[in-house]
mmCIF file with all atom_site columns, C-alpha atoms in Angstrom:
data_model
loop_
_atom_site.group_PDB
_atom_site.id
_atom_site.type_symbol
_atom_site.label_atom_id
_atom_site.label_alt_id
_atom_site.label_comp_id
_atom_site.label_asym_id
_atom_site.label_entity_id
_atom_site.label_seq_id
_atom_site.pdbx_PDB_ins_code
_atom_site.Cartn_x
_atom_site.Cartn_y
_atom_site.Cartn_z
_atom_site.occupancy
_atom_site.B_iso_or_equiv
_atom_site.pdbx_formal_charge
_atom_site.auth_seq_id
_atom_site.auth_comp_id
_atom_site.auth_asym_id
_atom_site.auth_atom_id
_atom_site.pdbx_PDB_model_num
ATOM 1   C CA . ILE A 1 1   ? -67.116 -40.663 -73.708  1.00 0.00 ? 1   ILE A CA 1
ATOM 2   C CA . ARG A 1 2   ? -64.303 -39.769 -71.097  1.00 0.00 ? 2   ARG A CA 1
ATOM 3   C CA . THR A 1 3   ? -60.732 -38.968 -71.709  1.00 0.00 ? 3   THR A CA 1
ATOM 4   C CA . LYS A 1 4   ? -58.267 -41.361 -69.769  1.00 0.00 ? 4   LYS A CA 1
ATOM 5   C CA . GLY A 1 5   ? -55.952 -39.708 -67.351  1.00 0.00 ? 5   GLY A CA 1
ATOM 6   C CA . GLU A 1 6   ? -54.450 -41.825 -64.589  1.00 0.00 ? 6   GLU A CA 1
ATOM 7   C CA . ALA A 1 7   ? -57.128 -42.223 -61.991  1.00 0.00 ? 7   ALA A CA 1
ATOM 8   C CA . GLY A 1 8   ? -55.946 -41.739 -58.294  1.00 0.00 ? 8   GLY A CA 1
ATOM 9   C CA . THR A 1 9   ? -52.819 -40.077 -59.230  1.00 0.00 ? 9   THR A CA 1
ATOM 10  C CA . GLY A 1 10  ? -53.441 -36.336 -58.992  1.00 0.00 ? 10  GLY A CA 1
ATOM 11  C CA . ASN A 1 11  ? -51.358 -36.117 -62.222  1.00 0.00 ? 11  ASN A CA 1
ATOM 12  C CA . ILE A 1 12  ? -53.100 -34.305 -64.964  1.00 0.00 ? 12  ILE A CA 1
ATOM 13  C CA . VAL A 1 13  ? -50.610 -34.909 -67.711  1.00 0.00 ? 13  VAL A CA 1
ATOM 14  C CA . GLU A 1 14  ? -52.188 -37.990 -69.199  1.00 0.00 ? 14  GLU A CA 1
ATOM 15  C CA . ALA A 1 15  ? -55.630 -36.553 -69.269  1.00 0.00 ? 15  ALA A CA 1
ATOM 16  C CA . VAL A 1 16  ? -54.303 -33.469 -71.019  1.00 0.00 ? 16  VAL A CA 1
ATOM 17  C CA . ARG A 1 17  ? -52.344 -35.779 -73.576  1.00 0.00 ? 17  ARG A CA 1
ATOM 18  C CA . HIS A 1 18  ? -55.677 -37.642 -74.235  1.00 0.00 ? 18  HIS A CA 1
ATOM 19  C CA . MET A 1 19  ? -57.810 -34.671 -74.514  1.00 0.00 ? 19  MET A CA 1
ATOM 20  C CA . ARG A 1 20  ? -55.366 -33.030 -76.950  1.00 0.00 ? 20  ARG A CA 1
ATOM 21  C CA . ALA A 1 21  ? -55.453 -36.184 -79.050  1.00 0.00 ? 21  ALA A CA 1
ATOM 22  C CA . VAL A 1 22  ? -59.298 -36.196 -79.250  1.00 0.00 ? 22  VAL A CA 1
ATOM 23  C CA . GLN A 1 23  ? -59.493 -32.619 -80.035  1.00 0.00 ? 23  GLN A CA 1
ATOM 24  C CA . GLY A 1 24  ? -56.848 -32.993 -82.645  1.00 0.00 ? 24  GLY A CA 1
ATOM 25  C CA . GLY A 1 25  ? -58.708 -35.896 -84.335  1.00 0.00 ? 25  GLY A CA 1
ATOM 26  C CA . ILE A 1 26  ? -61.726 -33.593 -84.458  1.00 0.00 ? 26  ILE A CA 1
ATOM 27  C CA . ARG A 1 27  ? -59.877 -30.753 -86.017  1.00 0.00 ? 27  ARG A CA 1
ATOM 28  C CA . LYS A 1 28  ? -58.387 -33.177 -88.723  1.00 0.00 ? 28  LYS A CA 1
ATOM 29  C CA . LEU A 1 29  ? -61.893 -34.354 -89.688  1.00 0.00 ? 29  LEU A CA 1
ATOM 30  C CA . GLN A 1 30  ? -63.005 -30.473 -89.747  1.00 0.00 ? 30  GLN A CA 1
ATOM 31  C CA . VAL A 1 31  ? -60.353 -29.643 -92.567  1.00 0.00 ? 31  VAL A CA 1
ATOM 32  C CA . LEU A 1 32  ? -60.823 -32.560 -94.739  1.00 0.00 ? 32  LEU A CA 1
ATOM 33  C CA . LEU A 1 33  ? -62.806 -32.388 -98.135  1.00 0.00 ? 33  LEU A CA 1
ATOM 34  C CA . GLU A 1 34  ? -65.851 -34.736 -98.482  1.00 0.00 ? 34  GLU A CA 1
ATOM 35  C CA . GLU A 1 35  ? -63.920 -37.273 -100.646 1.00 0.00 ? 35  GLU A CA 1
ATOM 36  C CA . GLU A 1 36  ? -61.035 -37.314 -98.043  1.00 0.00 ? 36  GLU A CA 1
ATOM 37  C CA . LEU A 1 37  ? -63.796 -37.859 -95.069  1.00 0.00 ? 37  LEU A CA 1
ATOM 38  C CA . ILE A 1 38  ? -65.027 -41.046 -97.012  1.00 0.00 ? 38  ILE A CA 1
ATOM 39  C CA . ALA A 1 39  ? -61.582 -42.516 -96.885  1.00 0.00 ? 39  ALA A CA 1
ATOM 40  C CA . GLU A 1 40  ? -60.998 -41.208 -93.235  1.00 0.00 ? 40  GLU A CA 1
ATOM 41  C CA . ALA A 1 41  ? -64.208 -43.062 -92.260  1.00 0.00 ? 41  ALA A CA 1
ATOM 42  C CA . LYS A 1 42  ? -63.150 -46.247 -93.676  1.00 0.00 ? 42  LYS A CA 1
ATOM 43  C CA . LYS A 1 43  ? -59.705 -45.905 -92.024  1.00 0.00 ? 43  LYS A CA 1
ATOM 44  C CA . LEU A 1 44  ? -61.311 -45.243 -88.585  1.00 0.00 ? 44  LEU A CA 1
ATOM 45  C CA . GLY A 1 45  ? -63.896 -47.997 -89.126  1.00 0.00 ? 45  GLY A CA 1
ATOM 46  C CA . ALA A 1 46  ? -66.471 -45.246 -88.292  1.00 0.00 ? 46  ALA A CA 1
ATOM 47  C CA . PRO A 1 47  ? -69.871 -44.492 -90.158  1.00 0.00 ? 47  PRO A CA 1
ATOM 48  C CA . PHE A 1 48  ? -69.423 -41.745 -92.784  1.00 0.00 ? 48  PHE A CA 1
ATOM 49  C CA . LYS A 1 49  ? -72.509 -40.216 -91.328  1.00 0.00 ? 49  LYS A CA 1
ATOM 50  C CA . LEU A 1 50  ? -70.747 -39.813 -87.978  1.00 0.00 ? 50  LEU A CA 1
ATOM 51  C CA . VAL A 1 51  ? -67.657 -38.501 -89.481  1.00 0.00 ? 51  VAL A CA 1
ATOM 52  C CA . MET A 1 52  ? -69.554 -36.038 -91.526  1.00 0.00 ? 52  MET A CA 1
ATOM 53  C CA . GLU A 1 53  ? -71.326 -34.793 -88.454  1.00 0.00 ? 53  GLU A CA 1
ATOM 54  C CA . ILE A 1 54  ? -68.055 -34.385 -86.539  1.00 0.00 ? 54  ILE A CA 1
ATOM 55  C CA . HIS A 1 55  ? -66.742 -32.331 -89.589  1.00 0.00 ? 55  HIS A CA 1
ATOM 56  C CA . ASN A 1 56  ? -69.772 -30.284 -89.754  1.00 0.00 ? 56  ASN A CA 1
ATOM 57  C CA . THR A 1 57  ? -70.179 -29.502 -85.971  1.00 0.00 ? 57  THR A CA 1
ATOM 58  C CA . GLY A 1 58  ? -66.526 -29.695 -84.706  1.00 0.00 ? 58  GLY A CA 1
ATOM 59  C CA . LYS A 1 59  ? -67.509 -31.908 -81.837  1.00 0.00 ? 59  LYS A CA 1
ATOM 60  C CA . LEU A 1 60  ? -68.572 -35.318 -80.942  1.00 0.00 ? 60  LEU A CA 1
ATOM 61  C CA . PRO A 1 61  ? -72.190 -36.228 -80.845  1.00 0.00 ? 61  PRO A CA 1
ATOM 62  C CA . VAL A 1 62  ? -71.860 -37.204 -77.146  1.00 0.00 ? 62  VAL A CA 1
ATOM 63  C CA . VAL A 1 63  ? -70.626 -35.357 -74.095  1.00 0.00 ? 63  VAL A CA 1
ATOM 64  C CA . ASN A 1 64  ? -66.726 -35.545 -73.727  1.00 0.00 ? 64  ASN A CA 1
ATOM 65  C CA . PHE A 1 65  ? -65.947 -35.967 -69.950  1.00 0.00 ? 65  PHE A CA 1
ATOM 66  C CA . ALA A 1 66  ? -62.470 -35.592 -68.562  1.00 0.00 ? 66  ALA A CA 1
ATOM 67  C CA . ALA A 1 67  ? -61.397 -38.004 -65.900  1.00 0.00 ? 67  ALA A CA 1
ATOM 68  C CA . GLY A 1 68  ? -58.196 -39.314 -64.185  1.00 0.00 ? 68  GLY A CA 1
ATOM 69  C CA . GLY A 1 69  ? -55.659 -36.971 -62.604  1.00 0.00 ? 69  GLY A CA 1
ATOM 70  C CA . ILE A 1 70  ? -57.787 -34.070 -61.859  1.00 0.00 ? 70  ILE A CA 1
ATOM 71  C CA . ALA A 1 71  ? -56.732 -32.941 -58.388  1.00 0.00 ? 71  ALA A CA 1
ATOM 72  C CA . THR A 1 72  ? -57.417 -29.019 -58.217  1.00 0.00 ? 72  THR A CA 1
ATOM 73  C CA . PRO A 1 73  ? -59.657 -26.275 -59.521  1.00 0.00 ? 73  PRO A CA 1
ATOM 74  C CA . ALA A 1 74  ? -57.213 -25.274 -62.016  1.00 0.00 ? 74  ALA A CA 1
ATOM 75  C CA . ASP A 1 75  ? -56.894 -28.914 -63.269  1.00 0.00 ? 75  ASP A CA 1
ATOM 76  C CA . ALA A 1 76  ? -60.689 -28.971 -63.822  1.00 0.00 ? 76  ALA A CA 1
ATOM 77  C CA . ALA A 1 77  ? -60.661 -25.643 -65.566  1.00 0.00 ? 77  ALA A CA 1
ATOM 78  C CA . LEU A 1 78  ? -57.710 -26.573 -67.770  1.00 0.00 ? 78  LEU A CA 1
ATOM 79  C CA . MET A 1 79  ? -59.580 -29.776 -69.016  1.00 0.00 ? 79  MET A CA 1
ATOM 80  C CA . MET A 1 80  ? -62.750 -27.532 -69.848  1.00 0.00 ? 80  MET A CA 1
ATOM 81  C CA . GLN A 1 81  ? -60.591 -25.216 -71.638  1.00 0.00 ? 81  GLN A CA 1
ATOM 82  C CA . LEU A 1 82  ? -59.066 -27.948 -73.712  1.00 0.00 ? 82  LEU A CA 1
ATOM 83  C CA . GLY A 1 83  ? -62.541 -29.145 -74.834  1.00 0.00 ? 83  GLY A CA 1
ATOM 84  C CA . ALA A 1 84  ? -64.097 -31.135 -72.028  1.00 0.00 ? 84  ALA A CA 1
ATOM 85  C CA . GLU A 1 85  ? -67.662 -30.661 -71.593  1.00 0.00 ? 85  GLU A CA 1
ATOM 86  C CA . GLY A 1 86  ? -67.545 -31.888 -67.864  1.00 0.00 ? 86  GLY A CA 1
ATOM 87  C CA . VAL A 1 87  ? -65.180 -33.532 -65.480  1.00 0.00 ? 87  VAL A CA 1
ATOM 88  C CA . PHE A 1 88  ? -65.324 -36.333 -63.035  1.00 0.00 ? 88  PHE A CA 1
ATOM 89  C CA . VAL A 1 89  ? -63.277 -36.013 -59.931  1.00 0.00 ? 89  VAL A CA 1
ATOM 90  C CA . GLY A 1 90  ? -62.834 -38.635 -57.259  1.00 0.00 ? 90  GLY A CA 1
ATOM 91  C CA . SER A 1 91  ? -59.425 -38.882 -55.467  1.00 0.00 ? 91  SER A CA 1
ATOM 92  C CA . GLY A 1 92  ? -58.689 -35.266 -56.210  1.00 0.00 ? 92  GLY A CA 1
ATOM 93  C CA . ILE A 1 93  ? -61.553 -34.456 -53.813  1.00 0.00 ? 93  ILE A CA 1
ATOM 94  C CA . PHE A 1 94  ? -61.473 -37.324 -51.303  1.00 0.00 ? 94  PHE A CA 1
ATOM 95  C CA . LYS A 1 95  ? -57.628 -37.387 -50.830  1.00 0.00 ? 95  LYS A CA 1
ATOM 96  C CA . SER A 1 96  ? -57.467 -33.492 -50.366  1.00 0.00 ? 96  SER A CA 1
ATOM 97  C CA . SER A 1 97  ? -57.243 -32.041 -46.828  1.00 0.00 ? 97  SER A CA 1
ATOM 98  C CA . ASP A 1 98  ? -60.659 -30.550 -47.080  1.00 0.00 ? 98  ASP A CA 1
ATOM 99  C CA . PRO A 1 99  ? -62.903 -32.511 -49.467  1.00 0.00 ? 99  PRO A CA 1
ATOM 100 C CA . PRO A 1 100 ? -66.129 -30.518 -49.068  1.00 0.00 ? 100 PRO A CA 1
ATOM 101 C CA . ALA A 1 101 ? -64.226 -27.214 -49.848  1.00 0.00 ? 101 ALA A CA 1
ATOM 102 C CA . MET A 1 102 ? -62.223 -28.930 -52.711  1.00 0.00 ? 102 MET A CA 1
ATOM 103 C CA . ALA A 1 103 ? -65.472 -30.231 -54.274  1.00 0.00 ? 103 ALA A CA 1
ATOM 104 C CA . LYS A 1 104 ? -67.302 -26.871 -54.231  1.00 0.00 ? 104 LYS A CA 1
ATOM 105 C CA . ALA A 1 105 ? -64.115 -25.065 -55.668  1.00 0.00 ? 105 ALA A CA 1
ATOM 106 C CA . ILE A 1 106 ? -63.909 -27.664 -58.583  1.00 0.00 ? 106 ILE A CA 1
ATOM 107 C CA . VAL A 1 107 ? -67.521 -27.128 -59.434  1.00 0.00 ? 107 VAL A CA 1
ATOM 108 C CA . LYS A 1 108 ? -66.953 -23.492 -59.501  1.00 0.00 ? 108 LYS A CA 1
ATOM 109 C CA . ALA A 1 109 ? -63.920 -23.664 -61.300  1.00 0.00 ? 109 ALA A CA 1
ATOM 110 C CA . THR A 1 110 ? -65.596 -26.077 -63.930  1.00 0.00 ? 110 THR A CA 1
ATOM 111 C CA . THR A 1 111 ? -68.544 -23.604 -64.272  1.00 0.00 ? 111 THR A CA 1
ATOM 112 C CA . HIS A 1 112 ? -66.337 -20.390 -64.618  1.00 0.00 ? 112 HIS A CA 1
ATOM 113 C CA . TYR A 1 113 ? -63.398 -22.193 -66.524  1.00 0.00 ? 113 TYR A CA 1
ATOM 114 C CA . GLN A 1 114 ? -62.909 -19.045 -68.812  1.00 0.00 ? 114 GLN A CA 1
ATOM 115 C CA . ASP A 1 115 ? -62.480 -16.563 -65.848  1.00 0.00 ? 115 ASP A CA 1
ATOM 116 C CA . PRO A 1 116 ? -59.115 -16.813 -64.230  1.00 0.00 ? 116 PRO A CA 1
ATOM 117 C CA . ALA A 1 117 ? -60.055 -14.584 -61.411  1.00 0.00 ? 117 ALA A CA 1
ATOM 118 C CA . ILE A 1 118 ? -62.814 -16.846 -60.268  1.00 0.00 ? 118 ILE A CA 1
ATOM 119 C CA . ILE A 1 119 ? -60.384 -19.831 -60.555  1.00 0.00 ? 119 ILE A CA 1
ATOM 120 C CA . ALA A 1 120 ? -57.678 -18.070 -58.511  1.00 0.00 ? 120 ALA A CA 1
ATOM 121 C CA . GLU A 1 121 ? -60.433 -16.988 -55.904  1.00 0.00 ? 121 GLU A CA 1
ATOM 122 C CA . VAL A 1 122 ? -61.928 -20.368 -55.366  1.00 0.00 ? 122 VAL A CA 1
ATOM 123 C CA . SER A 1 123 ? -58.468 -21.878 -55.083  1.00 0.00 ? 123 SER A CA 1
ATOM 124 C CA . LYS A 1 124 ? -57.565 -19.908 -52.124  1.00 0.00 ? 124 LYS A CA 1
ATOM 125 C CA . GLY A 1 125 ? -57.555 -21.525 -48.722  1.00 0.00 ? 125 GLY A CA 1
ATOM 126 C CA . LEU A 1 126 ? -58.295 -25.023 -49.813  1.00 0.00 ? 126 LEU A CA 1
ATOM 127 C CA . GLY A 1 127 ? -55.374 -26.575 -47.861  1.00 0.00 ? 127 GLY A CA 1
ATOM 128 C CA . ALA A 1 128 ? -53.310 -29.394 -49.403  1.00 0.00 ? 128 ALA A CA 1
ATOM 129 C CA . ALA A 1 129 ? -54.465 -31.121 -52.661  1.00 0.00 ? 129 ALA A CA 1
ATOM 130 C CA . MET A 1 130 ? -53.999 -34.778 -52.830  1.00 0.00 ? 130 MET A CA 1
ATOM 131 C CA . PRO A 1 131 ? -50.335 -35.766 -53.284  1.00 0.00 ? 131 PRO A CA 1
ATOM 132 C CA . GLY A 1 132 ? -49.481 -36.149 -56.943  1.00 0.00 ? 132 GLY A CA 1
ATOM 133 C CA . LEU A 1 133 ? -47.884 -39.344 -58.111  1.00 0.00 ? 133 LEU A CA 1
ATOM 134 C CA . ASP A 1 134 ? -45.413 -39.904 -60.769  1.00 0.00 ? 134 ASP A CA 1
ATOM 135 C CA . ILE A 1 135 ? -46.935 -42.101 -63.413  1.00 0.00 ? 135 ILE A CA 1
ATOM 136 C CA . LYS A 1 136 ? -43.623 -43.578 -64.504  1.00 0.00 ? 136 LYS A CA 1
ATOM 137 C CA . ALA A 1 137 ? -43.299 -44.910 -60.926  1.00 0.00 ? 137 ALA A CA 1
ATOM 138 C CA . ILE A 1 138 ? -46.448 -47.058 -61.271  1.00 0.00 ? 138 ILE A CA 1
ATOM 139 C CA . PRO A 1 139 ? -45.932 -50.517 -62.613  1.00 0.00 ? 139 PRO A CA 1
ATOM 140 C CA . GLN A 1 140 ? -47.498 -50.881 -66.196  1.00 0.00 ? 140 GLN A CA 1
ATOM 141 C CA . GLN A 1 141 ? -49.977 -53.738 -65.037  1.00 0.00 ? 141 GLN A CA 1
ATOM 142 C CA . GLU A 1 142 ? -51.385 -51.367 -62.298  1.00 0.00 ? 142 GLU A CA 1
ATOM 143 C CA . LEU A 1 143 ? -52.011 -48.574 -64.728  1.00 0.00 ? 143 LEU A CA 1
ATOM 144 C CA . LEU A 1 144 ? -55.832 -47.818 -65.126  1.00 0.00 ? 144 LEU A CA 1
ATOM 145 C CA . ALA A 1 145 ? -55.804 -45.405 -68.249  1.00 0.00 ? 145 ALA A CA 1
ATOM 146 C CA . THR A 1 146 ? -54.405 -48.243 -70.368  1.00 0.00 ? 146 THR A CA 1
ATOM 147 C CA . ARG A 1 147 ? -57.405 -50.492 -69.836  1.00 0.00 ? 147 ARG A CA 1
ATOM 148 C CA . GLY A 1 148 ? -60.268 -50.809 -72.069  1.00 0.00 ? 148 GLY A CA 1
ATOM 149 C CA . GLY A 1 149 ? -58.663 -49.721 -75.285  1.00 0.00 ? 149 GLY A CA 1
#
C-alpha cells in the first residue's frame, strides 16, 4: 500500500498525517485483547486472520510505501522514521534544481534514515528543492490524495 500525501506539491504534511493514522491503527490493534479483535475485525470489515496477524507482528502484511509530497532527503528519512518501508518520489526529484543529485541524496537518506549525520551530509549542496505548494490553495476537485478512497 502507499500513504497518500498530495503528489506534486512538495508538501509532506498530508503524507505524515496519513502515515501516523496508519501506524496508529496498527498500534490500536496491538493492544486489543483477542475478544476485542473479533469485534474490531467486524467493524473494519477485515478478515479476523489479517487483524490477528497485524496484532501479532505490529505491521501490515504488505510493504507500506510513502508517496506524495516528498521533496527532500529529510522528507524521505522522516517518512521512514514514521514507519514507511520505502518511498516513491517523482516531482520532488524532477522539479528540483539538480534531479540526479537529489535522487542520489534521497536514496541515501532513505537507506540511512536513522543516521542524522548522513542525512545532513547528503542534503548539502543540492541546490533548490522543488517549490512547496500550500495544499489549502489547491481547489478540492484538483487534489489527488482524496481520490481512490
